[in-house]
Coordinates of C-alpha atoms in Angstrom, one line a residue:
Chain A
M1 CA 117.9 137.0 146.5
S2 CA 121.4 135.6 146.0
T3 CA 120.6 132.5 147.9
T4 CA 117.6 131.8 145.7
A5 CA 119.8 132.2 142.7
R6 CA 122.2 129.7 144.0
T7 CA 119.6 127.1 144.8
R8 CA 117.6 127.6 141.7
P9 CA 120.2 127.9 138.9
G10 CA 117.4 127.4 136.3
A11 CA 115.6 130.6 137.1
T12 CA 118.5 133.0 137.5
S13 CA 117.8 134.8 134.2
E14 CA 114.7 136.5 135.6
A15 CA 115.8 139.5 137.8
T16 CA 113.0 139.3 140.4
P17 CA 110.8 136.3 139.6
A18 CA 107.5 136.2 141.2
P19 CA 107.0 132.9 143.1
A20 CA 104.2 131.7 140.7
R21 CA 106.4 132.5 137.7
R22 CA 109.3 130.5 139.2
V23 CA 107.1 127.4 139.6
R24 CA 106.1 127.8 136.0
V25 CA 109.7 128.0 134.8
D26 CA 110.7 124.9 136.8
R27 CA 107.8 123.0 135.5
D28 CA 108.6 124.0 132.0
R29 CA 112.1 122.8 132.4
I30 CA 110.9 119.4 133.5
V31 CA 108.4 119.3 130.6
T32 CA 111.1 120.3 128.1
L33 CA 113.5 117.6 129.3
A34 CA 110.7 115.1 129.1
M35 CA 110.0 116.1 125.5
V36 CA 113.5 115.3 124.4
A37 CA 114.5 112.6 126.9
P38 CA 113.1 109.6 124.9
S39 CA 114.9 110.7 121.7
V40 CA 118.2 111.5 123.4
L41 CA 118.1 108.3 125.3
A42 CA 117.3 106.3 122.1
I43 CA 120.2 108.0 120.2
G44 CA 122.5 107.4 123.2
V45 CA 121.8 103.7 123.1
F46 CA 121.2 103.0 119.4
V47 CA 124.0 105.2 118.1
Y48 CA 126.7 105.5 120.8
G49 CA 126.0 102.4 122.8
F50 CA 125.8 100.3 119.6
I51 CA 129.0 101.7 118.2
A52 CA 130.8 100.7 121.4
W53 CA 129.1 97.3 121.2
T54 CA 130.3 96.8 117.6
G55 CA 133.8 97.9 118.7
W56 CA 133.7 95.1 121.3
V57 CA 132.4 92.5 118.8
S58 CA 135.4 93.4 116.5
V59 CA 137.9 92.3 119.2
S60 CA 135.8 89.3 120.4
N61 CA 135.9 85.6 119.6
W62 CA 132.6 85.8 117.8
T63 CA 133.6 84.0 114.6
S64 CA 130.9 81.5 114.1
F65 CA 127.1 81.0 114.5
V66 CA 127.7 80.7 118.2
R67 CA 127.8 84.1 120.0
D68 CA 131.1 84.4 121.9
L69 CA 131.8 87.8 123.3
S70 CA 135.0 86.9 125.1
F71 CA 138.0 89.0 124.2
G72 CA 139.9 87.7 121.2
G73 CA 142.4 90.4 120.4
L74 CA 143.0 92.2 117.2
D75 CA 142.8 89.2 114.8
A76 CA 140.0 90.6 112.8
Y77 CA 141.9 93.8 112.1
R78 CA 145.0 92.0 111.2
W79 CA 143.0 89.8 108.9
M80 CA 141.4 92.8 107.3
L81 CA 144.6 94.6 106.5
T82 CA 145.9 91.6 104.5
D83 CA 142.6 90.5 103.0
F84 CA 142.5 90.9 99.2
R85 CA 138.7 91.4 99.0
Y86 CA 138.7 94.0 101.8
L87 CA 141.5 96.0 100.3
S88 CA 139.9 95.9 96.9
G89 CA 136.7 97.1 98.4
L90 CA 138.5 99.9 100.2
R91 CA 140.1 101.0 96.9
N92 CA 136.8 100.8 95.2
V93 CA 134.8 102.8 97.7
I94 CA 137.4 105.6 97.7
V95 CA 137.5 105.7 93.9
F96 CA 133.7 105.5 93.7
T97 CA 133.3 108.4 96.2
I98 CA 135.7 110.6 94.4
L99 CA 134.3 109.9 90.9
F100 CA 130.7 110.0 92.0
V101 CA 130.9 113.2 94.1
G102 CA 133.1 114.9 91.5
A103 CA 130.8 114.1 88.6
S104 CA 127.7 115.1 90.5
L105 CA 129.2 118.4 91.5
L106 CA 130.2 119.2 88.0
M107 CA 126.9 118.1 86.4
G108 CA 124.8 119.7 89.2
L109 CA 126.7 123.0 88.7
I110 CA 126.3 123.0 84.9
I111 CA 122.6 122.2 85.0
A112 CA 122.0 124.7 87.9
I113 CA 123.7 127.5 85.9
A114 CA 121.6 126.5 82.9
L115 CA 118.4 126.6 84.9
D116 CA 119.4 129.8 86.6
R117 CA 119.4 131.5 83.2
S118 CA 115.6 131.0 83.3
P119 CA 114.9 128.9 80.3
R120 CA 111.4 128.4 79.1
G121 CA 109.6 125.7 81.0
H122 CA 111.9 126.0 84.0
P123 CA 109.6 124.1 86.4
V124 CA 109.2 121.2 83.9
W125 CA 113.0 120.9 83.5
R126 CA 113.4 121.0 87.3
T127 CA 110.8 118.3 87.8
I128 CA 112.5 116.1 85.3
F129 CA 116.0 116.5 86.8
L130 CA 114.9 116.0 90.3
F131 CA 112.6 113.0 90.1
P132 CA 115.3 110.3 90.4
L133 CA 115.8 111.5 93.9
A134 CA 112.4 110.1 94.8
I135 CA 113.5 106.6 93.6
S136 CA 115.2 103.9 95.5
F137 CA 118.7 102.7 94.9
V138 CA 117.2 99.2 94.4
V139 CA 115.1 100.4 91.5
T140 CA 118.0 102.3 90.0
G141 CA 120.2 99.2 90.4
V142 CA 117.7 97.0 88.6
V143 CA 117.2 99.4 85.7
W144 CA 120.9 100.3 85.2
Q145 CA 122.0 96.7 85.5
W146 CA 120.0 96.2 82.4
L147 CA 121.0 99.4 80.6
L148 CA 124.7 98.7 81.1
N149 CA 124.6 95.0 80.5
P150 CA 127.2 94.3 77.9
S151 CA 124.8 92.3 75.8
A152 CA 121.7 94.5 76.2
G153 CA 120.8 98.1 77.0
L154 CA 123.0 100.8 75.6
N155 CA 125.2 98.4 73.7
I156 CA 122.4 97.5 71.3
P157 CA 122.1 100.9 69.7
L158 CA 125.9 101.2 69.9
A159 CA 126.3 98.0 68.0
N160 CA 123.7 99.1 65.5
L161 CA 125.8 102.2 65.0
G162 CA 128.6 99.9 63.9
L163 CA 130.7 100.2 67.0
E164 CA 133.1 97.2 67.1
D165 CA 134.6 97.3 70.6
L166 CA 131.6 97.6 72.8
P167 CA 132.2 98.7 76.3
L168 CA 131.9 95.9 78.9
W169 CA 130.6 98.2 81.5
Y170 CA 130.4 96.6 85.0
V171 CA 131.5 93.2 83.6
S172 CA 134.9 94.7 82.7
T173 CA 137.8 93.5 84.9
T174 CA 140.3 96.1 83.6
I175 CA 141.9 98.5 86.1
V176 CA 143.5 101.6 84.7
P177 CA 146.3 102.5 84.8
G178 CA 147.0 99.3 86.6
V179 CA 149.7 100.1 89.1
T180 CA 150.1 97.3 91.6
W181 CA 150.6 98.1 95.2
G182 CA 151.1 95.0 97.3
R183 CA 148.6 92.6 95.8
I184 CA 146.1 95.4 95.0
E185 CA 145.9 97.1 91.6
M186 CA 145.5 100.7 92.2
V187 CA 143.4 103.5 90.7
V188 CA 140.2 103.0 88.6
P189 CA 138.5 99.7 87.9
L190 CA 136.5 100.4 84.8
A191 CA 133.6 98.4 86.0
L192 CA 133.1 101.0 88.8
V193 CA 132.4 103.6 86.2
A194 CA 129.2 101.9 85.3
V195 CA 128.1 102.1 89.0
V196 CA 129.2 105.8 89.1
I197 CA 126.9 106.5 86.0
A198 CA 123.9 105.0 87.8
A199 CA 124.7 106.8 91.0
V200 CA 125.1 110.1 89.2
W201 CA 121.8 109.5 87.4
Q202 CA 120.1 109.2 90.7
L203 CA 121.8 111.9 92.7
S204 CA 123.2 114.7 90.5
G205 CA 119.8 116.3 90.9
F206 CA 120.6 116.9 94.6
A207 CA 123.7 118.8 93.7
M208 CA 121.7 120.8 91.2
A209 CA 119.0 121.7 93.8
I210 CA 121.6 122.9 96.3
Y211 CA 123.5 124.9 93.7
L212 CA 120.3 126.4 92.3
A213 CA 119.3 127.6 95.8
G214 CA 122.8 129.1 96.1
L215 CA 122.7 130.8 92.7
Q216 CA 119.4 132.5 93.6
G217 CA 121.3 134.1 96.5
V218 CA 123.8 135.7 94.1
S219 CA 122.4 139.2 93.5
E220 CA 121.6 140.3 90.0
D221 CA 123.0 143.8 90.9
L222 CA 126.4 142.4 91.5
R223 CA 126.4 140.7 88.1
E224 CA 125.1 143.8 86.4
A225 CA 127.9 145.9 88.0
A226 CA 130.5 143.4 86.8
R227 CA 128.9 143.6 83.3
V228 CA 129.1 147.4 83.3
D229 CA 132.7 147.1 84.3
G230 CA 133.2 145.2 81.1
A231 CA 133.6 141.7 82.5
S232 CA 132.9 138.9 80.1
E233 CA 130.2 136.3 81.0
L234 CA 133.0 133.8 81.8
Q235 CA 134.8 136.2 84.1
I236 CA 131.5 137.0 85.8
Y237 CA 131.0 133.4 86.6
R238 CA 134.6 132.9 87.8
R239 CA 134.8 136.0 89.9
V240 CA 131.2 136.8 90.9
V241 CA 129.0 133.8 90.7
L242 CA 131.1 130.9 91.7
P243 CA 132.9 132.0 94.8
P244 CA 129.8 132.4 97.0
L245 CA 128.9 128.8 96.0
K246 CA 131.7 127.4 98.1
P247 CA 129.5 126.5 101.1
M248 CA 127.1 124.8 98.8
T249 CA 129.9 122.7 97.4
I250 CA 131.0 121.7 100.8
T251 CA 127.4 120.8 101.7
I252 CA 127.1 118.6 98.6
I253 CA 130.4 116.9 99.4
I254 CA 129.2 116.1 102.9
V255 CA 125.8 114.7 101.9
L256 CA 126.8 112.8 98.8
G257 CA 130.2 111.8 100.2
H258 CA 128.7 110.1 103.2
M259 CA 126.1 108.4 101.0
A260 CA 128.9 107.1 98.7
L261 CA 131.0 105.8 101.6
K262 CA 128.1 103.6 102.9
T263 CA 126.7 102.6 99.4
F264 CA 125.3 99.2 99.8
D265 CA 121.9 98.7 98.0
L266 CA 123.1 100.1 94.6
I267 CA 126.1 97.7 94.4
Y268 CA 124.2 94.8 95.9
T269 CA 121.4 95.0 93.3
M270 CA 123.4 96.3 90.3
T271 CA 126.6 94.3 90.2
G272 CA 127.4 92.5 93.4
P273 CA 131.1 92.2 94.2
G274 CA 132.1 91.6 90.6
T275 CA 134.8 89.4 89.1
G276 CA 138.0 90.0 91.1
Y277 CA 136.0 92.2 93.4
V278 CA 136.2 95.1 90.9
T279 CA 132.9 96.5 92.2
D280 CA 132.9 95.3 95.7
V281 CA 132.7 97.8 98.6
P282 CA 133.3 97.3 102.4
A283 CA 129.6 97.8 103.1
V284 CA 128.7 94.8 101.0
Y285 CA 131.6 92.7 102.3
M286 CA 130.5 93.6 105.9
Y287 CA 127.0 92.3 105.2
E288 CA 128.2 89.1 103.6
S289 CA 130.9 88.3 106.2
T290 CA 128.5 88.9 109.0
F291 CA 125.2 87.5 107.9
R292 CA 126.3 84.9 105.2
A293 CA 129.6 83.7 106.7
N294 CA 128.8 84.3 110.4
Q295 CA 132.2 86.0 110.8
F296 CA 130.8 88.6 113.2
A297 CA 134.2 89.8 114.5
R298 CA 135.4 90.5 111.0
G299 CA 132.1 92.1 110.0
A300 CA 132.4 94.4 113.0
A301 CA 136.0 95.3 112.2
I302 CA 135.0 96.2 108.6
S303 CA 132.2 98.4 109.8
M304 CA 134.6 100.1 112.3
S305 CA 136.9 100.9 109.4
L306 CA 133.9 102.4 107.6
L307 CA 133.2 104.7 110.5
V308 CA 136.9 105.8 110.5
L309 CA 136.6 106.5 106.8
M310 CA 133.5 108.5 107.4
L311 CA 135.2 110.5 110.2
L312 CA 138.2 111.2 107.9
L313 CA 135.9 112.6 105.3
M314 CA 133.4 114.4 107.5
G315 CA 135.8 115.9 110.0
P316 CA 137.6 118.2 107.5
A317 CA 134.4 118.9 105.5
I318 CA 132.4 120.0 108.5
R319 CA 135.3 122.1 109.8
A320 CA 135.5 123.7 106.4
R321 CA 131.8 124.5 106.4
R322 CA 132.0 126.0 109.8
K323 CA 134.9 128.2 108.7
V324 CA 133.0 129.3 105.6
E325 CA 130.0 130.1 107.7
E326 CA 132.1 132.2 110.1
E327 CA 133.6 134.0 107.1
T328 CA 130.2 134.8 105.6
A329 CA 128.8 135.8 109.0
A330 CA 131.7 138.2 109.6
Chain B
M1 CA 123.7 141.1 68.2
I2 CA 120.7 138.9 67.9
A3 CA 122.8 136.1 66.4
R4 CA 125.4 136.4 69.2
L5 CA 122.7 136.0 71.8
A6 CA 120.8 133.3 70.0
L7 CA 123.7 130.9 69.9
P8 CA 124.2 130.5 73.7
R9 CA 120.4 130.2 74.0
V10 CA 120.5 127.2 71.6
A11 CA 123.4 125.8 73.5
L12 CA 121.5 126.2 76.7
Y13 CA 118.5 124.2 75.4
A14 CA 120.8 121.6 73.9
L15 CA 122.5 121.1 77.2
L16 CA 119.2 120.8 79.1
G17 CA 117.8 118.5 76.5
L18 CA 120.9 116.3 76.6
F19 CA 120.7 115.9 80.4
A20 CA 116.9 115.3 80.2
V21 CA 117.6 112.5 77.8
F22 CA 120.1 111.0 80.2
V23 CA 117.6 111.2 83.0
L24 CA 114.6 110.0 81.0
V25 CA 116.1 107.1 79.1
P26 CA 115.7 104.6 81.9
V27 CA 112.1 105.7 82.4
Y28 CA 111.4 105.2 78.7
L29 CA 112.9 101.7 78.8
M30 CA 111.0 100.7 81.9
V31 CA 107.6 101.9 80.7
V32 CA 107.8 100.4 77.2
T33 CA 109.2 97.1 78.4
S34 CA 106.6 96.8 81.1
L35 CA 103.9 97.1 78.5
K36 CA 105.2 94.4 76.2
S37 CA 104.1 90.8 75.9
P38 CA 106.7 88.1 76.8
A39 CA 107.2 87.4 73.0
E40 CA 108.1 91.0 72.5
A41 CA 110.2 91.6 75.6
I42 CA 113.4 90.4 73.9
L43 CA 116.8 92.0 73.6
S44 CA 116.6 92.7 69.9
R45 CA 113.4 94.7 70.3
M46 CA 114.5 96.2 73.6
W47 CA 114.3 99.9 72.5
H48 CA 111.2 99.5 70.3
L49 CA 107.8 100.7 71.3
P50 CA 105.5 97.8 72.1
G51 CA 103.7 96.4 69.1
D52 CA 100.4 96.0 70.9
L53 CA 100.0 97.0 74.5
S54 CA 99.9 94.1 77.0
L55 CA 99.1 94.5 80.7
D56 CA 100.2 90.9 81.5
A57 CA 103.5 92.0 83.0
W58 CA 101.8 94.6 85.2
R59 CA 99.3 92.0 86.4
S60 CA 101.9 89.3 87.0
A61 CA 104.3 91.7 88.8
F62 CA 101.5 93.0 91.0
A63 CA 100.4 89.4 91.9
T64 CA 104.0 88.8 93.2
L65 CA 104.5 92.2 94.8
R66 CA 101.2 92.8 96.4
P67 CA 101.9 91.4 99.9
Y68 CA 105.2 93.2 100.0
L69 CA 103.6 96.5 98.9
V70 CA 101.2 96.1 101.8
N71 CA 104.1 95.5 104.2
S72 CA 105.8 98.6 102.9
F73 CA 102.7 100.7 103.5
Q74 CA 102.3 99.2 107.0
L75 CA 105.9 100.2 107.6
A76 CA 106.2 103.6 106.0
V77 CA 103.0 105.2 107.2
P78 CA 103.4 104.7 111.0
A79 CA 107.1 105.2 110.8
T80 CA 106.6 108.5 109.1
V81 CA 103.9 109.7 111.5
L82 CA 106.0 108.8 114.6
S83 CA 109.2 110.3 113.1
A84 CA 107.5 113.6 112.4
F85 CA 106.0 113.7 115.9
L86 CA 109.3 113.0 117.7
G87 CA 111.2 115.3 115.4
S88 CA 108.8 118.2 116.1
L89 CA 109.1 117.7 119.8
N90 CA 112.8 117.7 119.7
G91 CA 113.1 120.5 117.1
F92 CA 110.9 122.8 119.2
V93 CA 113.0 122.2 122.3
F94 CA 116.4 122.6 120.5
A95 CA 115.2 125.7 118.7
R96 CA 113.2 127.5 121.3
W97 CA 113.7 126.1 124.7
R98 CA 117.4 125.6 125.3
F99 CA 118.6 124.0 128.5
P100 CA 122.2 123.9 129.7
G101 CA 124.2 121.9 127.3
S102 CA 121.4 121.6 124.8
E103 CA 123.7 122.7 121.9
I104 CA 126.1 119.9 122.7
V105 CA 123.3 117.4 123.0
F106 CA 121.9 118.6 119.7
N107 CA 125.2 118.1 118.0
L108 CA 125.6 114.6 119.5
V109 CA 122.1 113.7 118.1
L110 CA 123.1 115.2 114.7
F111 CA 126.1 112.9 114.6
G112 CA 123.7 110.1 114.1
L113 CA 123.2 111.4 110.5
F114 CA 126.7 110.6 109.5
I115 CA 127.3 107.1 110.9
P116 CA 127.5 104.4 108.3
Y117 CA 124.6 102.1 109.4
Q118 CA 126.8 99.0 109.1
I119 CA 128.4 100.2 112.4
V120 CA 125.1 99.4 114.4
L121 CA 123.9 96.5 112.4
I122 CA 125.2 93.6 114.6
P123 CA 123.9 95.1 117.9
L124 CA 120.7 96.0 116.2
V125 CA 120.0 92.4 115.0
V126 CA 120.9 91.0 118.5
T127 CA 118.7 93.6 120.2
M128 CA 115.7 93.1 118.0
Q129 CA 116.0 89.3 118.5
S130 CA 116.1 89.7 122.3
I131 CA 113.1 92.0 122.5
G132 CA 111.1 89.9 120.1
L133 CA 110.9 92.5 117.3
Y134 CA 113.1 90.7 114.9
N135 CA 111.4 89.8 111.6
S136 CA 108.4 92.1 112.2
I137 CA 107.2 95.2 110.6
G138 CA 106.8 96.7 114.1
G139 CA 110.6 96.2 114.6
L140 CA 111.4 98.0 111.4
V141 CA 109.1 100.9 112.4
L142 CA 111.0 101.3 115.6
V143 CA 114.3 101.3 113.8
H144 CA 113.3 103.9 111.3
V145 CA 111.8 106.1 113.9
I146 CA 115.0 106.0 116.0
Y147 CA 117.5 106.5 113.2
G148 CA 115.2 109.1 111.7
I149 CA 115.5 111.3 114.9
P150 CA 118.6 113.2 113.8
I151 CA 117.2 114.4 110.4
T152 CA 113.7 115.1 111.6
T153 CA 115.0 117.0 114.6
L154 CA 117.3 119.0 112.3
I155 CA 114.5 119.9 109.8
F156 CA 112.1 120.9 112.6
R157 CA 114.7 122.9 114.5
N158 CA 115.3 124.9 111.3
F159 CA 111.6 125.3 111.0
Y160 CA 110.9 126.5 114.5
A161 CA 113.8 128.8 114.5
R162 CA 111.8 130.9 112.0
I163 CA 108.8 131.5 114.4
P164 CA 109.0 135.1 115.6
Q165 CA 110.1 135.3 119.2
E166 CA 107.6 138.0 120.0
L167 CA 104.8 135.6 119.3
L168 CA 106.1 133.1 121.9
D169 CA 106.9 135.9 124.3
A170 CA 103.4 137.3 124.1
A171 CA 102.0 133.9 124.9
K172 CA 104.4 133.4 127.7
V173 CA 103.4 136.7 129.3
D174 CA 99.8 135.3 129.2
G175 CA 101.0 132.5 131.3
A176 CA 101.3 129.8 128.7
G177 CA 103.7 126.9 129.6
V178 CA 106.0 125.1 127.2
L179 CA 103.4 122.5 126.2
S180 CA 100.7 125.0 125.3
L181 CA 103.2 127.1 123.4
Y182 CA 104.1 124.0 121.5
W183 CA 100.6 122.8 120.9
R184 CA 98.9 126.1 120.3
I185 CA 101.5 128.1 118.5
A186 CA 104.4 126.0 117.2
V187 CA 102.5 123.0 115.8
P188 CA 99.8 125.0 113.9
L189 CA 102.6 127.2 112.4
S190 CA 104.7 124.3 111.4
L191 CA 102.2 122.4 109.3
P192 CA 104.4 122.9 106.2
G193 CA 107.2 121.5 108.3
F194 CA 105.2 118.4 109.0
V195 CA 104.5 118.0 105.2
V196 CA 108.3 118.4 104.4
V197 CA 109.3 115.9 107.1
G198 CA 106.5 113.6 106.2
I199 CA 107.5 113.4 102.5
W200 CA 111.1 113.1 103.4
Q201 CA 110.6 110.2 105.9
F202 CA 108.0 108.4 103.8
T203 CA 110.5 108.4 100.8
Q204 CA 113.4 107.3 103.0
V205 CA 111.5 104.5 104.7
W206 CA 109.8 103.3 101.5
N207 CA 113.1 103.2 99.6
E208 CA 115.3 101.8 102.4
F209 CA 117.0 98.4 101.9
L210 CA 119.7 97.6 104.5
W211 CA 117.4 97.4 107.6
A212 CA 114.8 95.6 105.6
V213 CA 117.1 92.9 104.3
T214 CA 118.8 92.3 107.7
L215 CA 115.9 92.5 110.0
T216 CA 113.2 90.6 108.1
S217 CA 112.7 87.4 106.2
A218 CA 110.1 85.8 104.0
G219 CA 106.6 87.2 104.4
Q220 CA 107.7 90.2 106.4
R221 CA 109.9 91.7 103.7
P222 CA 109.2 95.3 102.4
V223 CA 108.8 95.7 98.7
M224 CA 112.4 96.8 97.9
V225 CA 113.8 93.5 99.2
A226 CA 111.1 91.6 97.2
L227 CA 112.1 93.6 94.1
Q228 CA 115.7 92.8 94.6
N229 CA 115.0 89.1 95.0
L230 CA 112.9 89.2 91.8
S231 CA 115.7 90.8 89.8
G232 CA 118.1 88.2 91.2
A233 CA 116.0 85.4 89.9
Q234 CA 117.2 84.6 86.3
I235 CA 114.0 83.1 85.0
V236 CA 111.8 86.3 85.4
E237 CA 111.1 88.1 82.2
W238 CA 112.3 91.6 81.6
N239 CA 108.8 93.0 81.1
V240 CA 107.7 91.6 84.5
Q241 CA 110.9 93.0 86.2
M242 CA 110.4 96.4 84.7
A243 CA 106.7 96.4 85.7
A244 CA 107.7 95.4 89.2
A245 CA 110.3 98.1 89.5
L246 CA 107.8 100.7 88.3
Q247 CA 105.2 99.5 90.9
A248 CA 107.8 99.6 93.7
A249 CA 108.8 103.2 92.7
L250 CA 105.3 104.5 92.0
P251 CA 104.2 105.5 95.6
T252 CA 107.2 107.8 96.1
L253 CA 107.0 109.1 92.5
I254 CA 103.3 110.0 93.1
V255 CA 104.2 111.8 96.3
Y256 CA 107.0 113.7 94.4
V257 CA 104.7 114.7 91.5
L258 CA 101.9 115.8 93.8
L259 CA 104.1 117.5 96.5
G260 CA 107.3 118.2 94.6
R261 CA 107.7 121.7 96.1
Y262 CA 107.8 120.3 99.6
F263 CA 110.0 117.5 98.6
V264 CA 112.7 120.0 97.3
R265 CA 112.2 122.1 100.5
G266 CA 112.9 118.9 102.5
L267 CA 116.1 118.3 100.5
L268 CA 117.3 121.9 101.2
A269 CA 116.2 121.9 104.8
G270 CA 118.1 118.7 105.4
A271 CA 121.2 119.9 103.7
L272 CA 121.5 123.5 104.6
K273 CA 121.9 123.9 108.3
E274 CA 120.7 127.3 109.1

C-alpha cells in the first residue's frame, strides 16, 4: 500500500481506494486542472508576463515611433524624478486618493448609519444613493465638468444668491497652503477638490453599501444592553457600533484606494491635466507620453511607478485586513 | 419625550434629503437639458425646466451614437457571457476541488484585481497588433474576458463555497466525476451567481474607457469613447451632450433598476472576501 501512496500522491487521502475509484480521482484531477488551466495561463501571460515586459520597456531605448527594445539604462526613471509634470501628477494622485477615500468613508458611514435607523422608504433611499455606481466615469466627467464649470452650473445659482467671489472649481490654479518643495508646490491644489466632488458623487454609495452590510451584523441585543447600562446614543456608536466596522473600513480603503490610484477616465473627461498640471495624474501622463508622444520607455516607467504606489497602499491594507480577520475568527 | 425623539427623526430625514439632492442634481440637469430646444439650452436658463419639450437633442444624439451603441452591445454581451463562464469554472475548482498549491495560484490570480491597468497597456497594444486583434471588437472582448478573470473567479468562489458539502459528497458516492458535479449540481445552484457576475461584468465592460480608447479607433469605438469625443468637441450644444450622456448611461441604469438587488450583492461579493 505504501508504494502505491508514493507513486500516486494525488490519491493518498483515501485509506484503501478501490482501483476504479483511483482512476476516477486521477481523471478528476486532470479535468480540474484543465478547467482552470486556460485562465491561469492567461493571467500568467497577461498580468505577470506583461508586467515584466513593461519593466523591460522602461529600461529600453524605445523612445520614438520605432520599436527599439535594446537596453537603454535608467534614463526614463532619472527623467521621471525630475520632471515637473510627473511630480505634480504624483502629488495630485496622492492628495486625490486621500481626500476622495476619506470623504467617501465619512459620507458612506453617515448615510449608512442614517439608513440603518430604518427610515420610511428605506429601499427608495438606497436606490437613489446607489445608482451612480452603475454609471461610467465618462458620464460622470461630462456632467460634472458642466456643473463645476466656473461660468455655468452651480455658479449660476450661487451668483443669483449674490455671491461675489465665485469658486473657480477645476479651473483654479491655487494650491493651499502652497509650501514649495523643490519645484513642486505641496499639499492641496484647489482644482482637485472639484474632481474629488465628482468622484465622491459616484462612489460614496459603495462605502455606504459596505457599511450598511456591516451595520446589519451589529446585534440589536448588544445595543440594547448598552442602552440599559445607561450609555448615550453617541457612546453606543463609539463603543458598540463602530469598532466592528473596522474590517469594512479597510475593505473600502482597498477598493476605493486602488480605483483612485489608477483614475484615468474621470480626469481625462472632466478636466484634463489642467493649467500648471493642477489636475494631472500619472495615469493620464502615462497615456499621453506613450500614445501621443511615442515616449514608450517613459510611459512604461510611469506605469511602473503606479504599480509601486499600488503595492505601497495595498500591502499594508491587505495585511491589516488579514489581521482583523484573524482577530474576529479567534 | 415625544419632542426629544422627534428632533433626531427630523434631522435624519434632513440628512437623507440633503444627500439625495446632491446625488440627484446632476440627473435633474441632464434630463431637463436634454429635453430643451437649442434656443433654450443656454446658460442663463440652465436650471429652468424646458419651456416646451423638444426631442430634437435625443434624436440628434442618437443619430451620432447609434453605431457606437451597437459596438458596445457587441462588446459587452459576449464579454459578459464568456467572463461568467470562465469565472464559474475557476470558482468551482478553487472553492471545491483544491489541488496542491491551489490557494497560492488563487491568490496569484487575485492579484490581477489590484494592478493598475497602465502597467500592461504597452505589451497589450503590441500583442493585439501582432495577433491581428488590434482595433476590433473581438480584441476588446478578449481583453475584458482575461482581465475579468480575477473578479469573476472571486465572486464565484464565494458562491460555490456556500454549497453544502454533503450534497457534493452524496453525488460523489454515486460515482459522479468533477464535471458532472459541476454541471448537474454547482451550475444549477449558482444561477443567482451568474446573475450577479453577469450584471457586474456587463456594467464594467459597458462603462470601461481605457482599453476602449487605446485598442480601437474610428468606427470600432465603444460608446464611452464616442461620448468623450463628443464632449470634447466645442461646437456641440449642451442639450445634445446631455442627451448623449443619458443614452450612454441608460443600458446600465436599466439593468440597475431592474436587478438592483443582484447589483448590490455583486458589490458586496466582490468586496467582502469570505
